[in-house]
Short mmCIF file of N, CA, C and O in Angstrom, two decimals:
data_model
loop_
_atom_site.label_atom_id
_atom_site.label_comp_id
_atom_site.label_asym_id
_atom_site.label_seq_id
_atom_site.Cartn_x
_atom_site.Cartn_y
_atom_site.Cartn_z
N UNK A 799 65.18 -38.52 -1.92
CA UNK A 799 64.65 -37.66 -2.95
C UNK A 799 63.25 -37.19 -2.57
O UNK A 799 62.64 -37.69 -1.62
N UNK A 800 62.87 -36.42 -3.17
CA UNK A 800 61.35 -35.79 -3.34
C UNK A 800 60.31 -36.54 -3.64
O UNK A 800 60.66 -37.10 -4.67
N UNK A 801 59.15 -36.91 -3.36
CA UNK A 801 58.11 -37.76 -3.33
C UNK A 801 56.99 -36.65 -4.21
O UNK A 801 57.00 -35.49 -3.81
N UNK A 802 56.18 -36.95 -5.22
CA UNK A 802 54.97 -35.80 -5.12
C UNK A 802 54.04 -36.59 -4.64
O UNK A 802 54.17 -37.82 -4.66
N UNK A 803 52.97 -35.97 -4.13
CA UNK A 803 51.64 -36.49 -3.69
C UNK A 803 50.43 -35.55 -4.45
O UNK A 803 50.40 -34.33 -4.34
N UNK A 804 49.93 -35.94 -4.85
CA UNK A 804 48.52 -35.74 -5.63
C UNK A 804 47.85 -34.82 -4.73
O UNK A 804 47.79 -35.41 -3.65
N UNK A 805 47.18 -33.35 -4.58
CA UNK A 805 46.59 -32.61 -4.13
C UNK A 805 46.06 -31.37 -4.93
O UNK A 805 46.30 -31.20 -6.13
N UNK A 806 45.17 -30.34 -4.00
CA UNK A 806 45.14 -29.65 -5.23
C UNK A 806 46.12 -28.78 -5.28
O UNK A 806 46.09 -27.94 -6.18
N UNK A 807 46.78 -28.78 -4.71
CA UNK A 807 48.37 -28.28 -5.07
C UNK A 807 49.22 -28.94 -4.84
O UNK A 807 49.45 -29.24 -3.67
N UNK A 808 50.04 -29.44 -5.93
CA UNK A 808 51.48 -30.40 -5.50
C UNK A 808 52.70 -29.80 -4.58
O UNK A 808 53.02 -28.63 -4.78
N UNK A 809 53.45 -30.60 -3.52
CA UNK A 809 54.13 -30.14 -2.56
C UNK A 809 54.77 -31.35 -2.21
O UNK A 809 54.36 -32.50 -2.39
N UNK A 810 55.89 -30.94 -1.63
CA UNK A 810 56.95 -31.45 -1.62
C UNK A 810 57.14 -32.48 -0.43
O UNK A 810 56.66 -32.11 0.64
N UNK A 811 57.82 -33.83 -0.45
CA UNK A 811 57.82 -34.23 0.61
C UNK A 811 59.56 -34.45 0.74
O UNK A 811 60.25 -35.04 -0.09
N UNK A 812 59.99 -33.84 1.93
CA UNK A 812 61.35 -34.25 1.98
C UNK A 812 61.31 -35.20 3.32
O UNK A 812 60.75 -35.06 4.41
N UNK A 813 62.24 -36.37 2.70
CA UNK A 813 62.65 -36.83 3.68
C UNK A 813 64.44 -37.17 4.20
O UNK A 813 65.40 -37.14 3.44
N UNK A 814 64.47 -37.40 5.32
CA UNK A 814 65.63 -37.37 6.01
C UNK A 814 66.80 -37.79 5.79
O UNK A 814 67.87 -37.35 6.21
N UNK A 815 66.36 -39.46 4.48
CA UNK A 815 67.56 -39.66 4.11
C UNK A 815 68.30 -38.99 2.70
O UNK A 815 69.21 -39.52 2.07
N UNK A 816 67.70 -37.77 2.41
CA UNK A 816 68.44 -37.00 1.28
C UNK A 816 69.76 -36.53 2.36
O UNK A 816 70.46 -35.66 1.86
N UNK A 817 70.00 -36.80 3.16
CA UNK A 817 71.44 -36.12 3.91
C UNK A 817 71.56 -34.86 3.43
O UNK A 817 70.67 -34.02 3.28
N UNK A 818 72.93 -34.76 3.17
CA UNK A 818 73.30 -32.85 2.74
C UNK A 818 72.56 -32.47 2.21
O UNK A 818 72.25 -31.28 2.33
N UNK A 819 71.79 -33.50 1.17
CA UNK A 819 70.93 -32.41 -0.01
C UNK A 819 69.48 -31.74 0.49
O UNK A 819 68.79 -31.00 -0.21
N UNK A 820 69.12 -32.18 1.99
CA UNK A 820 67.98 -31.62 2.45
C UNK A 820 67.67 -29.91 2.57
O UNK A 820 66.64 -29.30 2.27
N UNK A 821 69.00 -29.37 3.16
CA UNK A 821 68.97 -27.96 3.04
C UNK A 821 68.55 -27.24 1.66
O UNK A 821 67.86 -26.23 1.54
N UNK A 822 69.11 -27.96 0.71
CA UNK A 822 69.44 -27.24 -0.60
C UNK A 822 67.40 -28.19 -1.25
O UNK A 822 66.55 -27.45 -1.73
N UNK A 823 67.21 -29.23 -1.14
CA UNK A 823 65.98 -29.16 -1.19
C UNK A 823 64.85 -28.43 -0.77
O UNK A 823 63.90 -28.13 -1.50
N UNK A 824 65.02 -28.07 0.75
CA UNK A 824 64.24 -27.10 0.79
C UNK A 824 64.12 -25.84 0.37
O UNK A 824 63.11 -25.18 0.13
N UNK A 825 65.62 -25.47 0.29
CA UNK A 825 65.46 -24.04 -0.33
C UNK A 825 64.75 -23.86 -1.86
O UNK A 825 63.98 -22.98 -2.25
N UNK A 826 65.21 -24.82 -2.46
CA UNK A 826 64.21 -25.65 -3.55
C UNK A 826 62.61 -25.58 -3.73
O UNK A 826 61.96 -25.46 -4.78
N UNK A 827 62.33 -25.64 -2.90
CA UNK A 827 60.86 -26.12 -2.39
C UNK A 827 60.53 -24.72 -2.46
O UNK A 827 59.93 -24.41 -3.49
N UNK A 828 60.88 -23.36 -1.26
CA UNK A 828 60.39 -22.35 -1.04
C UNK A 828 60.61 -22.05 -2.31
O UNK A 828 59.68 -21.48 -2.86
N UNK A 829 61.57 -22.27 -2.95
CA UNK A 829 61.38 -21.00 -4.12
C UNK A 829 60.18 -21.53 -5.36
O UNK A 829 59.55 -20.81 -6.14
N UNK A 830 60.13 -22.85 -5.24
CA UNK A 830 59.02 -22.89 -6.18
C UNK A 830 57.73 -22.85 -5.82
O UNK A 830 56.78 -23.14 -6.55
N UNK A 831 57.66 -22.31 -4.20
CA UNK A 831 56.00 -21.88 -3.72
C UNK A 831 56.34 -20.34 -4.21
O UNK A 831 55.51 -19.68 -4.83
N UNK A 832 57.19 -20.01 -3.99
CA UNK A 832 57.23 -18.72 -4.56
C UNK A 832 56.55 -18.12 -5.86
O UNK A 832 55.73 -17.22 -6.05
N UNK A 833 57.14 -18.88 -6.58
CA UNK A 833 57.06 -18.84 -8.24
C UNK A 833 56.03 -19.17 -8.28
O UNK A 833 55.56 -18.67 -9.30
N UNK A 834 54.78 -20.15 -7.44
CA UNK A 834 53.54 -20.45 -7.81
C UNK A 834 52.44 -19.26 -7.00
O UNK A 834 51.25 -19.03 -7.24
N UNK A 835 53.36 -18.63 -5.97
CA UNK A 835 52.07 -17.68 -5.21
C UNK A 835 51.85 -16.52 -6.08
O UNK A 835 52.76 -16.22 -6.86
N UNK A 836 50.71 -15.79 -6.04
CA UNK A 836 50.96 -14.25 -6.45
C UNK A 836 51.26 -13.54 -5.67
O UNK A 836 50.86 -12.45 -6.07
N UNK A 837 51.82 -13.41 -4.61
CA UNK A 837 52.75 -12.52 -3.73
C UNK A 837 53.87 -12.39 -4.70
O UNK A 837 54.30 -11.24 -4.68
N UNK A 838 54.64 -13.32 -5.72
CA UNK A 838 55.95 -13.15 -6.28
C UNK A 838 55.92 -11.51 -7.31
O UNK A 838 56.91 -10.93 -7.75
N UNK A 839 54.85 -11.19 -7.43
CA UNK A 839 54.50 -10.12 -8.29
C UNK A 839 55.39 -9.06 -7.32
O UNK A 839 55.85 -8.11 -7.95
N UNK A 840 55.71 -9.10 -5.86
CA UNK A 840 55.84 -8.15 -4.79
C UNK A 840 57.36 -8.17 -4.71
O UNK A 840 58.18 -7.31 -4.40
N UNK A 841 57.48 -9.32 -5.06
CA UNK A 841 59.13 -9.72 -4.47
C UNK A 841 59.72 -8.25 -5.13
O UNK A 841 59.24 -7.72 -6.14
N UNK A 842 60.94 -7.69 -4.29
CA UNK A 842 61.67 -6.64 -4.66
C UNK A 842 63.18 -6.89 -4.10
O UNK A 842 63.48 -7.98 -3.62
N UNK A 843 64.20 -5.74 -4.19
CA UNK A 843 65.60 -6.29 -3.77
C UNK A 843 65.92 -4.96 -3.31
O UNK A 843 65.82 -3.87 -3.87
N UNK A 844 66.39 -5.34 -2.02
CA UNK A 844 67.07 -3.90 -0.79
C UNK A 844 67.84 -3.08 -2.24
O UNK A 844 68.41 -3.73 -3.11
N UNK A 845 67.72 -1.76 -2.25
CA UNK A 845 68.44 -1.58 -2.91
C UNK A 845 69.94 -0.91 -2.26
O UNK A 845 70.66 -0.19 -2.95
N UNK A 846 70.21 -1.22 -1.05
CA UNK A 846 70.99 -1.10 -0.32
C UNK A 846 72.70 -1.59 -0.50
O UNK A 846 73.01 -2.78 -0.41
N UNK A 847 73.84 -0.38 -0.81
CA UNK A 847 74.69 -1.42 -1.18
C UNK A 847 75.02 -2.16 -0.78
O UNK A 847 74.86 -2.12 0.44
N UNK A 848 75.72 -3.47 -1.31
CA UNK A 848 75.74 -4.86 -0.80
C UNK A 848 74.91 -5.49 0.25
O UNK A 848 75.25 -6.40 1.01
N UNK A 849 74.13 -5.08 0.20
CA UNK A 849 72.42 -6.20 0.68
C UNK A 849 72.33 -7.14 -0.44
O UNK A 849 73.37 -7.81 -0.43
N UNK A 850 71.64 -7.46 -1.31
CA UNK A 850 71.23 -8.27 -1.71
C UNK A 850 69.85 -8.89 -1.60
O UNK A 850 69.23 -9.55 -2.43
N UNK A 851 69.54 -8.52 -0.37
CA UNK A 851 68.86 -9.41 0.23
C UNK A 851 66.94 -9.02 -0.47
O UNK A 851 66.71 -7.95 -1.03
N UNK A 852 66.19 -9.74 -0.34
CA UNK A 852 64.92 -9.78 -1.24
C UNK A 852 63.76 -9.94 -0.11
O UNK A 852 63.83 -10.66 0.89
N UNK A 853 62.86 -9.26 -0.43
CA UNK A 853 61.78 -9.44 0.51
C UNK A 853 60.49 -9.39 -0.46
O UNK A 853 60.66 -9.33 -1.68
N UNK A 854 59.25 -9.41 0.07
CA UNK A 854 58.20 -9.20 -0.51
C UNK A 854 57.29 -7.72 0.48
O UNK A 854 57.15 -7.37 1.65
N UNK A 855 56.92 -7.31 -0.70
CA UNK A 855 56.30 -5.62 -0.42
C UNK A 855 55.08 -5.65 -0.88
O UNK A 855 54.62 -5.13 -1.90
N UNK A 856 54.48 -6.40 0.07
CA UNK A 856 52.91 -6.40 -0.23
C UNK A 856 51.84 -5.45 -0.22
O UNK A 856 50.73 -5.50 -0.74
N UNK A 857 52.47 -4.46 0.53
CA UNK A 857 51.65 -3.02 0.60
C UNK A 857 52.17 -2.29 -0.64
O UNK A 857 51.39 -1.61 -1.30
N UNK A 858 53.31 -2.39 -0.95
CA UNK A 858 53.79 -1.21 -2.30
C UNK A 858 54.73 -0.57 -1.69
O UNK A 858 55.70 -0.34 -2.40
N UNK A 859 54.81 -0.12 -0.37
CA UNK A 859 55.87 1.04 0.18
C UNK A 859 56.43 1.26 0.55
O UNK A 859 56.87 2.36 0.88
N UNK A 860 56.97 -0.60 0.80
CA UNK A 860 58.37 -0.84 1.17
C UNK A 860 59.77 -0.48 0.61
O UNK A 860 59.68 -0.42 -0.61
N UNK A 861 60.84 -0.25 0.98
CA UNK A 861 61.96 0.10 0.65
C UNK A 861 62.90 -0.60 0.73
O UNK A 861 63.43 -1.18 -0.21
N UNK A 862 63.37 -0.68 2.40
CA UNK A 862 64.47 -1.81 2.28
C UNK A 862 64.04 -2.67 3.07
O UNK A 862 62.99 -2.56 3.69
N UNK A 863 64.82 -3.64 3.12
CA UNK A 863 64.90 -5.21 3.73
C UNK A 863 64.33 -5.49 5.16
O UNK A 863 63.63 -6.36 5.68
N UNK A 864 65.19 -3.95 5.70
CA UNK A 864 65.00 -3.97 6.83
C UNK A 864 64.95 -2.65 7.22
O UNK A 864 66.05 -2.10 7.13
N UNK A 865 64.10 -1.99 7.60
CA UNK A 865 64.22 -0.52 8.17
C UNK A 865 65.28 -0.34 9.15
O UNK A 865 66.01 0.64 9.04
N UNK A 866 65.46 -1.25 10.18
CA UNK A 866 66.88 -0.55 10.79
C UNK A 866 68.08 -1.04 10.71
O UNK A 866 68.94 -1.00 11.59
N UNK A 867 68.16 -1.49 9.74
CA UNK A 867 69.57 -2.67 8.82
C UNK A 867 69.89 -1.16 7.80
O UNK A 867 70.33 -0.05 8.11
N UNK A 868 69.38 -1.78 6.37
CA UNK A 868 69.62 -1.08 5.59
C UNK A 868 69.24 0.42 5.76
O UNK A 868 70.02 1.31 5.42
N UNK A 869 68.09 0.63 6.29
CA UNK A 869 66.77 1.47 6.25
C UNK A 869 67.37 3.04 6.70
O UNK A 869 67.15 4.11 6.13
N UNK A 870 68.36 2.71 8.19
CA UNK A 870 68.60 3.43 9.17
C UNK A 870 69.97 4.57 8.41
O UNK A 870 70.12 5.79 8.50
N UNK A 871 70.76 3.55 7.69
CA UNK A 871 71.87 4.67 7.28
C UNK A 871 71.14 5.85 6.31
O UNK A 871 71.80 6.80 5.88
#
């Protein structure tokens, strides 16, 4: 399981014997640095059909995910 440690920001400690659940912890983890950065104000979604996929647009003038993925058709 997850350990907290006292800092001035709390963060996560994973260790090795969570087995399977390590992947799905970390993904865990990023999303709640997410939710604590103000970059999340940026987060946006390809609007590309079936992308899905989410990035952050820190300048404002981003579009898609990927300029030569989605970007190019």
């Amino acid at each position: 399981m997850q350990r907290w440690r006292t800092a001035a920001l709390r963060c996560w400690n994973l260790h090795l014997e969570a087995g399977l659940r390590l992947p799905l912890y970390a993904v865990a983890q990023r999303a709640a640095d997410l939710l604590a950065d103000p970059r999340r104000l940026t987060a946006r979604a390809c609007p590309w059909k079936g992308c899905g996929w989410l990035f952050l647009d820190t300048a404002g003038r981003r579009r898609w995910c990927s300029p030569g993925a989605c970007g190019a058709s």
